[in-house]
C-alpha cells in the first residue's frame, strides 16, 4: 500500500493546496454551531431588551457567509482530490500495463489473463477509491473529531464527558470489524477473476456455444461464477456494514443522554439552551466523522487487498534475463535448436516424460525454409514460442543468427520475426492499420504484403478498401479472410524470419499454394517457418520436421521423409491420396 501512495505523492503541491483548503473549510465549519450558540444565548436576549436588530443581522449574516465559504472550500478541495487521484491512478495503470506486456509466457500463464485484466481494472479502481477518500475525509474527519471535542469542552465540559464516554465504543467497533475486512476483500477479487474468466471464454466462444446449443450450460457456469462473486461481496460488505447499526445506536443513545443531562443543567442554571443546541450539532458532527473514518477503513481494506494483487505483478521478476555473450556460438546458421527440451510446468519437477518438447535439434540456413508438421498438441506452436522467446527452453540452447536467443534484448530479437498465429486478433480499426499495426509501414509495402497474401482482392471489394473499418474481432470477415489479413500483417514488415502458424488452414488448396508461391517470389530474403497439419502446406519446404508427442520422428525433405518416415508417409497417403 505504501508504494501505491507514492503514486499520489508525486502531486505534492496539489495535495498540499487541496489539504490546506480542506482544513480551512473544516475549521470554518466548526465555528458555525459556536456562533449559533452565541446568537441564541446572547444576541437574541439582548435584542429583546435593546430592540436593536443590528447585532442579530450581523451575526446571522456572518453565519450564512461562513457556511457558504465552508461549502465552497470543501468543493474546491474535493475537485482537487478527484484530479490528483485520477492522475495518480493513470500513471499506476500505465506502469502495470507496461509490466504486464513484458511478462514472460510462463508468468502470464501463472497469473492467468482474466486475473491480469481484473488487476488492471477493478483492483486499480479500488486504489483510486482509497486515494479519493483519504483526500476528501482523511484529514477532515479527524479534525472534526478533535476540533469538535475542544470547542464542546469550552462550551460545556460536563456534557463533553458524556460524549467522550461513547466514543471508545464506536472506535472499537469500527476497528475490529475493519480488520476482518482485508482478507474478505481479497476473496472477493479472486471470485471476480473467476467471473471475468468465464465471461471471456463465453464471449470469445459465443459462436461455437450457440452452434452447439450450449447456452444453457454456459449460462449455468456464468451464474455460478456470478453467484460466488455476489456471495463473497455480500459477506465482505455485510461484515463491514455490521458496524453501521451499532454506530447509529450509540449515536442515538448519546443524543438522548445529552438531552437529558442538558435539560438538568439548564434547569439548574449550569448551562444555556443555545449551548445545548450547539452541543447536539457538534455531537452529530463528531459521530458522523467517526462513521466516515469507518469509510476510510473500508476503502483501505479494499485498496490494500488490491494493492497486494497489483504489486504481486509489479514485483514479479523478469524471468527472461538477457545474458552476456556466451561461449558457445554457432556461425552461419540462421536458426539452430540444440538438444532443446521444454515443459510448461515447474522445471524442477519435470521428468523426461512430462516434457512437451523432447530433445529437439535442427538447423535452418538463411536461404532455407522449414516446415513443421504433426498432430494437434504435438508441440509445433511451442517450438515457435521458444524461438521467439516467450518462454525459455528447460534444457538445451536456441540460436538465431549465430547468437543465443538469451543474448538478445527481447525487442531486438522479436523485431526479426513476422508471425501469423492462429489465435491472432483483428482490431476494430481500418484494414490498413490492422496490417501496419502501428509500425509506420509505407502504404506500398502494405499493398505488396496484401497482394502476396492473396488478400488484396477481398480488401478492395470492401467499402473503402484499405480504409474499411473492421468490426471488433473481425466478425465481418470470414475465417480465410482473417488468415490472409494475418499473413499480410506478418509480411508487411519484410521480416528476416517469417512464421506462419497454421495460418492457412482455412484457405483452399489453390489459394494456399498461391500464397506460398507469392511469398517465395516477393519475400525471398525471409526465412520461412511454416507450421501446418496439411502436408501440402509443407511439402515444398527445404526441411520438414515431423513431430509426434514432442519428439522429432522425422527430419528431412519431402522425398526423404516419404522414404524413411512411416508416419509422414501415412499422412501423405491420407491427405494427398484423396487429392489425386
Ligand atoms: P500444437 O501447436 O502442435 O498443437 P502446442 O505446442 O500448442 O501443440 O502444445 C503442445 C502441448 O503443450 C499440448 O499438450 C498443450 O496442451 C500444451 N500446452 C500448450 N500451451 C500451454 C500452456 N501455455 N500451458 C500449459 N500447457 C500448454
Coordinates of C-alpha atoms and ligand atoms in Angstrom, one line a residue:
X1 CA 0.0 0.0 0.0
X2 CA 2.9 2.3 0.8
X3 CA 4.1 2.0 -2.7
X4 CA 0.7 2.8 -4.1
X5 CA 0.6 6.0 -2.0
X6 CA 3.9 7.0 -3.6
X7 CA 2.0 7.5 -6.9
X8 CA -0.2 10.1 -5.1
X9 CA 2.7 11.9 -3.5
X10 CA 4.0 12.8 -6.9
X11 CA 1.4 15.6 -6.9
X12 CA 2.8 17.1 -3.7
X13 CA 1.9 20.7 -4.4
X14 CA -1.7 19.9 -5.4
X15 CA -2.1 17.7 -2.4
X16 CA -0.8 20.4 -0.1
X17 CA -3.0 23.1 -1.6
X18 CA -6.0 20.7 -1.5
X19 CA -5.5 19.7 2.1
X20 CA -4.9 23.4 3.2
X21 CA -8.2 24.5 1.7
X22 CA -9.9 21.4 3.2
X23 CA -8.5 22.2 6.6
X24 CA -9.6 25.9 6.3
X25 CA -13.1 24.9 5.2
X26 CA -13.4 22.4 8.1
X27 CA -12.2 24.9 10.7
X28 CA -14.8 27.5 9.4
X29 CA -17.5 24.8 9.6
X30 CA -16.5 24.0 13.1
X31 CA -17.2 27.6 14.2
X32 CA -20.8 27.7 12.8
X33 CA -22.5 25.9 15.7
X34 CA -20.5 28.0 18.2
X35 CA -21.8 31.2 16.5
X36 CA -25.3 29.7 16.7
X37 CA -25.0 29.2 20.5
X38 CA -23.8 32.8 20.7
X39 CA -26.8 34.1 18.8
X40 CA -29.3 32.1 20.8
X41 CA -27.9 32.8 24.2
X42 CA -26.5 36.3 23.9
X43 CA -27.7 38.1 20.8
X44 CA -31.4 37.2 20.9
X45 CA -31.9 38.0 24.6
X46 CA -30.1 41.4 24.0
X47 CA -32.4 42.2 21.1
X48 CA -35.3 41.6 23.4
X49 CA -34.1 44.2 25.8
X50 CA -32.5 46.8 23.5
X51 CA -34.8 46.4 20.4
X52 CA -31.7 46.8 18.3
X53 CA -31.7 44.2 15.5
X54 CA -28.3 45.2 14.1
X55 CA -26.2 42.6 16.1
X56 CA -28.6 39.8 15.1
X57 CA -28.4 40.7 11.4
X58 CA -24.6 40.9 11.6
X59 CA -24.1 37.6 13.4
X60 CA -26.7 35.9 11.3
X61 CA -25.1 37.3 8.1
X62 CA -21.7 36.1 9.3
X63 CA -23.1 32.6 9.9
X64 CA -24.5 32.4 6.4
X65 CA -21.3 33.7 4.9
X66 CA -19.2 31.2 6.8
X67 CA -21.5 28.4 5.8
X68 CA -21.1 29.4 2.1
X69 CA -17.4 29.8 2.4
X70 CA -17.0 26.3 4.0
X71 CA -19.1 24.8 1.3
X72 CA -17.1 26.3 -1.5
X73 CA -13.7 25.4 0.1
X74 CA -14.9 21.9 0.5
X75 CA -16.0 21.7 -3.1
X76 CA -12.7 23.1 -4.3
X77 CA -10.7 20.6 -2.3
X78 CA -12.9 17.7 -3.5
X79 CA -12.3 18.6 -7.1
X80 CA -8.6 18.8 -6.5
X81 CA -8.8 15.4 -4.8
X82 CA -10.6 13.9 -7.8
X83 CA -8.0 15.3 -10.2
X84 CA -4.9 14.0 -8.2
X85 CA -6.5 10.6 -7.7
X86 CA -7.3 10.3 -11.3
X87 CA -3.8 11.3 -12.4
X88 CA -2.0 9.1 -9.9
X89 CA -4.0 6.1 -10.8
X90 CA -3.5 6.8 -14.5
X91 CA 0.3 6.5 -14.0
X92 CA -0.1 3.4 -11.9
X93 CA -2.3 1.8 -14.6
X94 CA 0.3 2.7 -17.2
X95 CA 3.1 1.1 -15.2
X96 CA 1.1 -2.0 -14.5
X97 CA 0.2 -2.3 -18.2
X98 CA 3.8 -2.0 -19.3
X99 CA 4.8 -4.6 -16.7
X100 CA 2.1 -7.0 -18.0
X101 CA 3.2 -6.5 -21.6
X102 CA 6.7 -7.6 -20.5
X103 CA 5.7 -10.7 -18.6
X104 CA 7.1 -13.9 -20.0
X105 CA 4.6 -16.5 -21.2
X106 CA 5.2 -18.5 -18.1
X107 CA 4.3 -15.6 -15.9
X108 CA 1.2 -14.8 -17.9
X109 CA 0.1 -18.4 -17.6
X110 CA 0.6 -18.4 -13.8
X111 CA -1.4 -15.2 -13.2
X112 CA -4.0 -16.0 -15.8
X113 CA -5.2 -13.5 -18.3
X114 CA -8.5 -12.8 -16.5
X115 CA -6.7 -12.1 -13.3
X116 CA -4.4 -9.7 -15.0
X117 CA -7.4 -8.0 -16.6
X118 CA -9.1 -7.5 -13.2
X119 CA -5.9 -6.4 -11.6
X120 CA -5.6 -3.7 -14.2
X121 CA -9.3 -2.7 -13.9
X122 CA -11.1 -3.3 -10.6
X123 CA -8.0 -3.5 -8.4
X124 CA -6.7 -0.3 -9.7
X125 CA -10.2 1.2 -9.3
X126 CA -10.2 0.2 -5.6
X127 CA -6.9 2.0 -5.1
X128 CA -8.5 5.0 -6.9
X129 CA -11.4 4.9 -4.4
X130 CA -9.0 5.0 -1.5
X131 CA -6.9 7.9 -2.9
X132 CA -10.1 9.8 -3.2
X133 CA -11.4 9.1 0.3
X134 CA -8.1 9.9 2.1
X135 CA -8.1 13.3 0.4
X136 CA -11.7 14.0 0.9
X137 CA -12.1 12.9 4.5
X138 CA -8.7 11.7 5.6
X139 CA -7.9 15.0 7.4
X140 CA -11.4 16.4 7.7
X141 CA -12.8 13.6 9.8
X142 CA -10.0 13.6 12.5
X143 CA -10.1 17.4 12.5
X144 CA -13.8 17.5 13.2
X145 CA -13.4 15.0 15.9
X146 CA -10.6 16.8 17.7
X147 CA -11.8 20.3 16.9
X148 CA -15.4 19.4 17.8
X149 CA -14.3 18.0 21.2
X150 CA -12.2 21.0 22.0
X151 CA -15.0 23.5 21.3
X152 CA -17.5 21.3 23.1
X153 CA -15.3 21.3 26.1
X154 CA -15.1 25.1 26.2
X155 CA -18.9 25.2 25.8
X156 CA -19.8 22.7 28.5
X157 CA -17.1 20.3 30.0
X158 CA -19.6 18.1 31.8
X159 CA -21.6 17.4 28.6
X160 CA -18.4 16.7 26.8
X161 CA -17.7 13.9 29.2
X162 CA -20.9 12.2 28.1
X163 CA -19.7 12.4 24.5
X164 CA -16.2 11.2 25.3
X165 CA -17.7 8.2 27.1
X166 CA -19.4 6.9 24.0
X167 CA -16.5 7.4 21.6
X168 CA -14.3 4.5 22.6
X169 CA -17.2 2.1 21.9
X170 CA -17.6 3.4 18.5
X171 CA -13.9 3.3 17.7
X172 CA -13.7 -0.3 19.0
X173 CA -16.5 -1.5 16.8
X174 CA -15.1 0.3 13.7
X175 CA -11.6 -1.1 14.3
X176 CA -12.4 -4.8 15.0
X177 CA -14.8 -5.0 12.1
X178 CA -12.5 -3.4 9.6
X179 CA -9.6 -5.7 10.5
X180 CA -11.7 -8.6 9.3
X181 CA -12.3 -6.8 6.0
X182 CA -9.0 -7.2 4.3
X183 CA -9.0 -11.0 3.8
X184 CA -12.6 -10.9 2.8
X185 CA -12.0 -8.4 0.0
X186 CA -9.1 -10.5 -1.3
X187 CA -11.6 -13.3 -1.6
X188 CA -14.0 -11.0 -3.5
X189 CA -11.3 -10.1 -6.0
X190 CA -10.5 -13.8 -6.6
X191 CA -14.1 -14.5 -7.4
X192 CA -14.2 -11.5 -9.7
X193 CA -11.2 -13.0 -11.5
X194 CA -13.1 -16.3 -12.0
X195 CA -16.1 -14.5 -13.3
X196 CA -14.1 -12.4 -15.8
X197 CA -12.5 -15.7 -17.0
X198 CA -15.9 -17.3 -17.7
X199 CA -17.1 -14.1 -19.4
X200 CA -14.1 -14.0 -21.6
X201 CA -14.4 -17.6 -22.6
X202 CA -18.1 -17.3 -23.2
X203 CA -17.9 -14.1 -25.2
X204 CA -15.0 -15.2 -27.4
X205 CA -16.6 -18.6 -27.9
X206 CA -20.1 -17.2 -28.4
X207 CA -20.4 -18.7 -31.9
X208 CA -19.5 -22.2 -31.0
X209 CA -21.6 -22.0 -27.9
X210 CA -24.6 -21.1 -30.0
X211 CA -23.7 -23.6 -32.7
X212 CA -23.6 -26.4 -30.1
X213 CA -26.7 -25.1 -28.2
X214 CA -24.6 -24.9 -25.1
X215 CA -26.2 -21.6 -24.0
X216 CA -28.0 -23.3 -21.1
X217 CA -24.8 -24.9 -19.8
X218 CA -22.7 -21.8 -20.2
X219 CA -25.4 -19.7 -18.6
X220 CA -25.3 -22.0 -15.6
X221 CA -21.5 -21.7 -15.5
X222 CA -21.7 -17.9 -15.6
X223 CA -24.4 -17.8 -13.0
X224 CA -22.3 -20.0 -10.7
X225 CA -19.4 -17.6 -11.0
X226 CA -21.6 -14.6 -10.7
X227 CA -23.3 -16.0 -7.6
X228 CA -19.9 -16.7 -6.0
X229 CA -18.9 -13.1 -6.6
X230 CA -22.1 -11.7 -5.2
X231 CA -21.9 -14.1 -2.2
X232 CA -18.3 -13.1 -1.3
X233 CA -19.1 -9.4 -1.9
X234 CA -22.2 -9.6 0.3
X235 CA -20.2 -11.4 3.0
X236 CA -17.5 -8.7 3.0
X237 CA -20.0 -5.9 2.7
X238 CA -22.1 -7.5 5.4
X239 CA -19.2 -7.7 7.9
X240 CA -18.3 -4.1 7.1
X241 CA -21.9 -2.9 7.3
X242 CA -22.4 -4.6 10.7
X243 CA -20.6 -1.6 12.2
X244 CA -23.4 0.8 10.8
X245 CA -26.3 -0.1 13.1
X246 CA -24.0 -0.2 16.2
X247 CA -22.7 3.2 15.4
X248 CA -26.2 4.6 14.8
X249 CA -27.3 3.1 18.1
X250 CA -24.5 4.7 20.0
X251 CA -25.2 8.0 18.2
X252 CA -28.9 8.0 19.2
X253 CA -28.2 6.8 22.8
X254 CA -25.6 9.6 23.1
X255 CA -28.1 12.2 21.8
X256 CA -30.7 11.1 24.3
X257 CA -28.2 11.2 27.1
X258 CA -27.1 14.8 26.1
X259 CA -30.7 16.0 26.0
X260 CA -31.4 14.5 29.5
X261 CA -28.2 15.8 31.1
X262 CA -28.6 19.1 29.2
X263 CA -32.2 19.6 30.5
X264 CA -31.0 19.1 34.1
X265 CA -28.1 21.6 33.6
X266 CA -30.4 24.2 32.1
X267 CA -32.9 23.8 34.9
X268 CA -30.1 24.2 37.5
X269 CA -28.7 27.2 35.6
X270 CA -25.4 25.5 34.8
X271 CA -25.9 25.8 31.1
X272 CA -27.8 27.7 28.4
X273 CA -30.3 26.4 25.7
X274 CA -28.1 27.7 22.9
X275 CA -25.1 25.8 24.2
X276 CA -27.2 22.6 24.3
X277 CA -28.4 23.1 20.7
X278 CA -24.8 23.8 19.5
X279 CA -23.7 20.8 21.5
X280 CA -26.1 18.5 19.8
X281 CA -24.8 19.7 16.5
X282 CA -21.2 19.0 17.5
X283 CA -22.2 15.7 18.8
X284 CA -23.8 14.7 15.5
X285 CA -20.9 16.1 13.5
X286 CA -18.3 14.2 15.6
X287 CA -20.1 10.8 15.4
X288 CA -20.7 11.3 11.7
X289 CA -17.0 11.9 11.3
X290 CA -16.3 8.7 13.2
X291 CA -18.6 6.9 10.7
X292 CA -16.7 8.4 7.8
X293 CA -13.5 7.2 9.4
X294 CA -15.1 3.9 9.1
X295 CA -15.4 4.5 5.3
X296 CA -11.7 5.2 5.2
X297 CA -11.1 1.8 6.8
X298 CA -13.5 0.1 4.4
X299 CA -11.7 1.7 1.4
X300 CA -8.4 1.0 3.0
X301 CA -9.3 -2.7 3.3
X302 CA -10.3 -3.0 -0.3
X303 CA -7.4 -0.9 -1.6
X304 CA -4.8 -2.7 0.4
X305 CA -6.0 -6.1 -0.8
X306 CA -6.0 -4.8 -4.3
X307 CA -2.6 -3.1 -3.9
X308 CA -1.1 -6.5 -2.8
X309 CA -2.5 -8.0 -6.0
X310 CA -1.2 -5.2 -8.2
X311 CA 2.3 -5.5 -6.6
X312 CA 2.4 -9.2 -7.0
X313 CA 2.5 -8.4 -10.7
X314 CA 4.8 -5.4 -10.4
X315 CA 7.3 -7.3 -8.3
X316 CA 7.4 -10.4 -10.5
X317 CA 11.0 -10.5 -11.6
X318 CA 11.7 -10.6 -15.3
X319 CA 12.4 -14.3 -15.8
X320 CA 13.6 -13.8 -19.4
X321 CA 17.0 -12.4 -18.5
X322 CA 19.4 -11.2 -21.2
X323 CA 22.7 -12.7 -20.6
X324 CA 26.1 -11.5 -21.6
X325 CA 27.8 -13.1 -24.6
X326 CA 28.0 -16.9 -24.1
X327 CA 30.8 -19.1 -25.1
X328 CA 29.1 -21.4 -27.5
X329 CA 28.0 -19.7 -30.6
X330 CA 27.4 -21.0 -34.0
X331 CA 28.4 -19.4 -37.2
X332 CA 26.4 -19.1 -40.3
X333 CA 23.3 -20.9 -39.1
X334 CA 20.3 -18.6 -39.1
X335 CA 18.4 -20.8 -36.7
X336 CA 19.5 -23.7 -34.6
X337 CA 17.8 -25.7 -31.9
X338 CA 20.4 -27.7 -29.9
X339 CA 19.0 -30.5 -27.7
X340 CA 16.0 -28.5 -26.7
X341 CA 13.5 -29.9 -24.1
X342 CA 10.7 -27.9 -22.6
X343 CA 8.0 -28.1 -20.0
X344 CA 5.3 -25.5 -19.3
X345 CA 5.3 -26.7 -15.7
X346 CA 7.9 -26.5 -12.9
X347 CA 11.2 -27.4 -14.5
X348 CA 12.4 -29.0 -11.2
X349 CA 9.6 -31.5 -11.3
X350 CA 9.9 -32.2 -15.0
X351 CA 10.7 -35.8 -15.9
X352 CA 11.5 -36.6 -19.5
X353 CA 8.0 -37.9 -19.8
X354 CA 6.4 -34.6 -18.8
X355 CA 8.4 -32.6 -21.4
X356 CA 6.2 -31.1 -24.1
X357 CA 9.3 -31.0 -26.3
X358 CA 11.9 -33.7 -26.1
X359 CA 15.5 -33.2 -27.2
X360 CA 14.8 -31.2 -30.4
X361 CA 17.7 -30.4 -32.6
X362 CA 17.6 -28.9 -36.1
X363 CA 19.1 -26.1 -38.2
X364 CA 17.7 -23.8 -40.8
X365 CA 20.2 -22.0 -43.1
X366 CA 19.5 -18.4 -44.1
X367 CA 18.3 -19.4 -47.6
X368 CA 16.2 -22.4 -46.4
X369 CA 12.7 -22.8 -45.4
X370 CA 11.3 -25.1 -42.6
X371 CA 8.1 -26.9 -42.3
X372 CA 6.8 -28.4 -39.1
X373 CA 4.0 -31.0 -39.3
X374 CA 2.3 -33.0 -36.6
X375 CA -1.0 -33.7 -34.8
X376 CA -2.6 -31.1 -32.6
X377 CA -0.8 -30.9 -29.3
X378 CA 2.4 -32.4 -30.7
X379 CA 4.3 -29.2 -29.7
X380 CA 4.5 -27.3 -33.0
X381 CA 3.5 -23.9 -31.6
X382 CA 5.7 -24.5 -28.6
X383 CA 8.8 -24.6 -30.9
X384 CA 7.8 -21.2 -32.2
X385 CA 7.2 -19.8 -28.7
X386 CA 10.7 -20.9 -27.7
X387 CA 12.2 -19.5 -30.9
X388 CA 10.7 -16.1 -30.2
X389 CA 11.5 -16.4 -26.6
X390 CA 8.1 -16.2 -25.0
X391 CA 9.4 -19.0 -22.8
X392 CA 12.9 -20.2 -22.1
X393 CA 13.9 -23.7 -23.0
X394 CA 14.1 -26.0 -20.0
X395 CA 17.1 -27.7 -21.4
X396 CA 19.3 -27.0 -24.5
X397 CA 20.0 -23.8 -26.4
X398 CA 18.5 -21.9 -29.3
X399 CA 20.4 -19.7 -31.7
X400 CA 19.3 -17.1 -34.1
X401 CA 21.9 -15.7 -36.5
X402 CA 24.6 -17.4 -34.5
X403 CA 23.7 -15.8 -31.2
X404 CA 21.9 -17.4 -28.3
X405 CA 18.4 -16.0 -28.0
X406 CA 19.2 -15.2 -24.4
X407 CA 21.8 -12.7 -25.6
X408 CA 19.3 -10.6 -27.5
X409 CA 17.3 -7.7 -26.0
X410 CA 13.8 -9.0 -26.4
X411 CA 12.9 -6.1 -28.7
X412 CA 15.8 -6.8 -31.0
X413 CA 15.1 -10.5 -31.2
X414 CA 11.4 -10.1 -31.8
X415 CA 11.9 -7.4 -34.5
X416 CA 13.4 -10.1 -36.6
X417 CA 10.2 -12.0 -36.8
X418 CA 6.9 -11.5 -38.6
X419 CA 4.4 -14.0 -37.4
X420 CA 0.9 -15.0 -38.2
X421 CA -0.7 -17.1 -35.4
X422 CA -4.0 -18.9 -35.4
X423 CA -5.4 -17.0 -32.5
X424 CA -4.3 -13.6 -33.7
X425 CA -6.8 -10.7 -33.3
X426 CA -8.4 -8.3 -35.7
X427 CA -8.7 -4.9 -34.1
X428 CA -11.6 -2.5 -34.6
X429 CA -9.6 -0.3 -36.8
X430 CA -9.0 0.1 -40.6
X431 CA -7.7 -2.8 -42.6
X432 CA -4.6 -0.6 -43.3
X433 CA -4.0 -0.2 -39.5
X434 CA -4.7 -3.8 -38.9
X435 CA -1.8 -4.7 -41.3
X436 CA 0.6 -2.0 -40.4
X437 CA 0.0 -2.5 -36.7
X438 CA 1.5 0.9 -35.6
X439 CA 4.8 0.1 -37.4
X440 CA 4.8 3.1 -39.7
X441 CA 5.0 1.0 -42.8
X442 CA 4.5 2.8 -46.2
X443 CA 1.3 2.0 -48.0
X444 CA 3.0 0.5 -50.9
X445 CA 4.6 -2.2 -48.7
X446 CA 1.2 -2.9 -47.1
X447 CA -0.3 -3.3 -50.6
X448 CA 2.6 -5.6 -51.6
X449 CA 2.0 -7.8 -48.5
X450 CA -1.7 -7.9 -49.1
X451 CA -1.1 -9.0 -52.7
X452 CA 1.3 -11.8 -51.7
X453 CA -1.1 -13.0 -49.0
X454 CA -3.9 -13.1 -51.7
X455 CA -5.8 -10.6 -49.5
X456 CA -5.8 -7.6 -51.9
X457 CA -8.9 -8.6 -53.9
X458 CA -11.2 -9.1 -51.0
X459 CA -9.9 -5.9 -49.3
X460 CA -10.6 -3.9 -52.4
X461 CA -14.1 -5.5 -52.5
X462 CA -14.9 -4.0 -49.1
X463 CA -16.3 -0.5 -48.7
X464 CA -13.4 1.9 -48.6
X465 CA -10.8 -0.8 -49.4
X466 CA -7.8 -0.4 -47.1
X467 CA -9.7 2.3 -45.2
X468 CA -12.5 -0.1 -44.4
X469 CA -13.2 -0.2 -40.7
X470 CA -13.1 -3.8 -39.5
X471 CA -15.5 -4.7 -36.7
X472 CA -14.4 -5.8 -33.3
X473 CA -12.6 -9.2 -33.6
X474 CA -13.2 -9.0 -37.3
X475 CA -16.6 -10.5 -37.1
X476 CA -17.4 -9.3 -40.6
X477 CA -14.5 -11.3 -42.1
X478 CA -14.5 -14.9 -43.0
X479 CA -12.0 -17.3 -41.4
X480 CA -10.0 -17.4 -44.6
X481 CA -10.1 -13.6 -45.0
X482 CA -8.8 -13.2 -41.4
X483 CA -6.0 -15.6 -42.0
X484 CA -4.9 -13.7 -45.1
X485 CA -5.1 -10.5 -43.1
X486 CA -2.8 -12.0 -40.5
X487 CA -0.4 -13.2 -43.2
X488 CA -0.3 -9.7 -44.7
X489 CA 0.5 -8.4 -41.2
X490 CA 3.3 -10.8 -40.8
X491 CA 4.7 -10.0 -44.3
X492 CA 4.3 -6.2 -44.2
X493 CA 7.5 -5.6 -42.1
X494 CA 9.6 -7.7 -44.5
X495 CA 10.8 -9.8 -41.6
X496 CA 14.0 -11.7 -41.6
X497 CA 12.1 -14.7 -40.3
X498 CA 8.6 -15.3 -41.4
X499 CA 6.5 -17.6 -39.2
X500 CA 3.2 -19.0 -40.3
X501 CA 1.5 -21.0 -37.6
X502 CA -1.3 -23.0 -39.1
X503 CA -2.2 -19.8 -40.8
X504 CA -3.6 -21.2 -44.0
X505 CA -5.8 -23.9 -42.5
X506 CA -8.9 -22.1 -43.6
X507 CA -7.6 -21.5 -47.2
X508 CA -8.5 -23.8 -50.0
X509 CA -5.5 -25.7 -51.5
X510 CA -5.3 -23.4 -54.5
X511 CA -5.1 -20.1 -52.6
X512 CA -2.7 -21.7 -50.1
X513 CA -0.4 -22.6 -52.9
X514 CA -0.7 -19.2 -54.4
X515 CA 0.2 -17.5 -51.1
X516 CA 3.3 -19.7 -50.8
X517 CA 4.4 -19.1 -54.4
X518 CA 4.0 -15.3 -54.0
X519 CA 5.9 -15.3 -50.7
X520 CA 8.8 -17.3 -52.3
X521 CA 8.9 -14.8 -55.1
X522 CA 8.4 -11.5 -53.3
X523 CA 9.9 -12.2 -49.9
X524 CA 12.9 -14.4 -50.9
X525 CA 15.0 -12.7 -48.3
X526 CA 12.8 -14.0 -45.5
X527 CA 13.5 -17.4 -43.9
X528 CA 10.1 -19.1 -43.8
X529 CA 9.0 -21.4 -41.0
X530 CA 5.6 -22.9 -41.6
X531 CA 3.6 -24.9 -39.2
X532 CA 0.8 -27.0 -40.6
X533 CA -1.3 -30.0 -40.3
X534 CA -1.7 -30.2 -44.0
X535 CA 1.1 -31.9 -45.9
X536 CA 0.5 -29.7 -49.0
X537 CA 1.5 -26.7 -46.9
X538 CA 4.9 -28.0 -46.0
X539 CA 5.9 -30.5 -48.7
X540 CA 7.8 -27.8 -50.8
X541 CA 9.9 -26.7 -47.8
X542 CA 13.7 -27.3 -47.8
X543 CA 13.4 -29.1 -44.5
X544 CA 10.5 -30.7 -42.7
X545 CA 10.2 -31.7 -39.1
X546 CA 7.7 -34.4 -38.2
X547 CA 6.6 -34.0 -34.6
X548 CA 4.8 -36.6 -32.5
X549 CA 4.1 -36.0 -28.8
X550 CA 7.1 -33.6 -28.6
X551 CA 9.5 -35.9 -30.3
X552 CA 11.1 -35.4 -33.7
X553 CA 10.3 -38.6 -35.5
X554 CA 11.3 -37.3 -38.9
X555 CA 13.6 -34.6 -40.3
X556 CA 14.4 -34.0 -44.0
X557 CA 13.0 -33.2 -47.4
X558 CA 9.6 -34.4 -48.6
X559 CA 11.2 -37.1 -50.7
X560 CA 13.5 -38.3 -47.9
X561 CA 10.6 -38.4 -45.5
X562 CA 8.5 -40.4 -47.9
X563 CA 11.3 -42.9 -47.9
X564 CA 12.1 -43.2 -44.3
X565 CA 9.3 -41.8 -42.1
X566 CA 6.3 -44.0 -41.8
X567 CA 4.1 -41.5 -40.0
X568 CA 4.8 -38.9 -42.8
X569 CA 4.0 -41.5 -45.4
X570 CA 0.7 -42.3 -43.7
X571 CA -0.2 -38.6 -43.5
X572 CA 0.7 -38.2 -47.2
X573 CA -1.3 -41.2 -48.1
X574 CA -4.5 -40.0 -46.4
X575 CA -4.1 -36.3 -47.4
X576 CA -2.5 -36.4 -50.9
X577 CA -4.2 -39.7 -51.8
X578 CA -7.6 -38.1 -51.6
X579 CA -6.3 -35.2 -53.7
X580 CA -5.0 -37.4 -56.5
Ligands
LIG1 P1 0.5 -27.8 -31.4 O1 0.9 -26.5 -31.8 O2 1.2 -28.9 -32.1 O3 -1.0 -28.1 -31.5 P2 1.3 -26.9 -28.8 O4 2.7 -26.6 -28.9 O5 0.3 -25.8 -28.8 O6 0.9 -28.0 -29.9 O7 1.1 -27.8 -27.5 C1 1.9 -28.8 -27.1 C2 1.5 -29.3 -25.7 O8 1.7 -28.3 -24.7 C3 0.0 -29.6 -25.6 O9 -0.1 -30.8 -24.8 C4 -0.6 -28.5 -24.9 O10 -1.7 -28.9 -24.2 C5 0.5 -28.0 -24.0 N1 0.4 -26.5 -23.8 C6 0.4 -25.6 -24.8 N2 0.4 -24.3 -24.3 C7 0.5 -24.5 -22.9 C8 0.5 -23.6 -21.8 N3 0.5 -22.3 -22.0 N4 0.5 -24.1 -20.6 C9 0.5 -25.4 -20.4 N5 0.5 -26.3 -21.4 C10 0.5 -25.9 -22.7

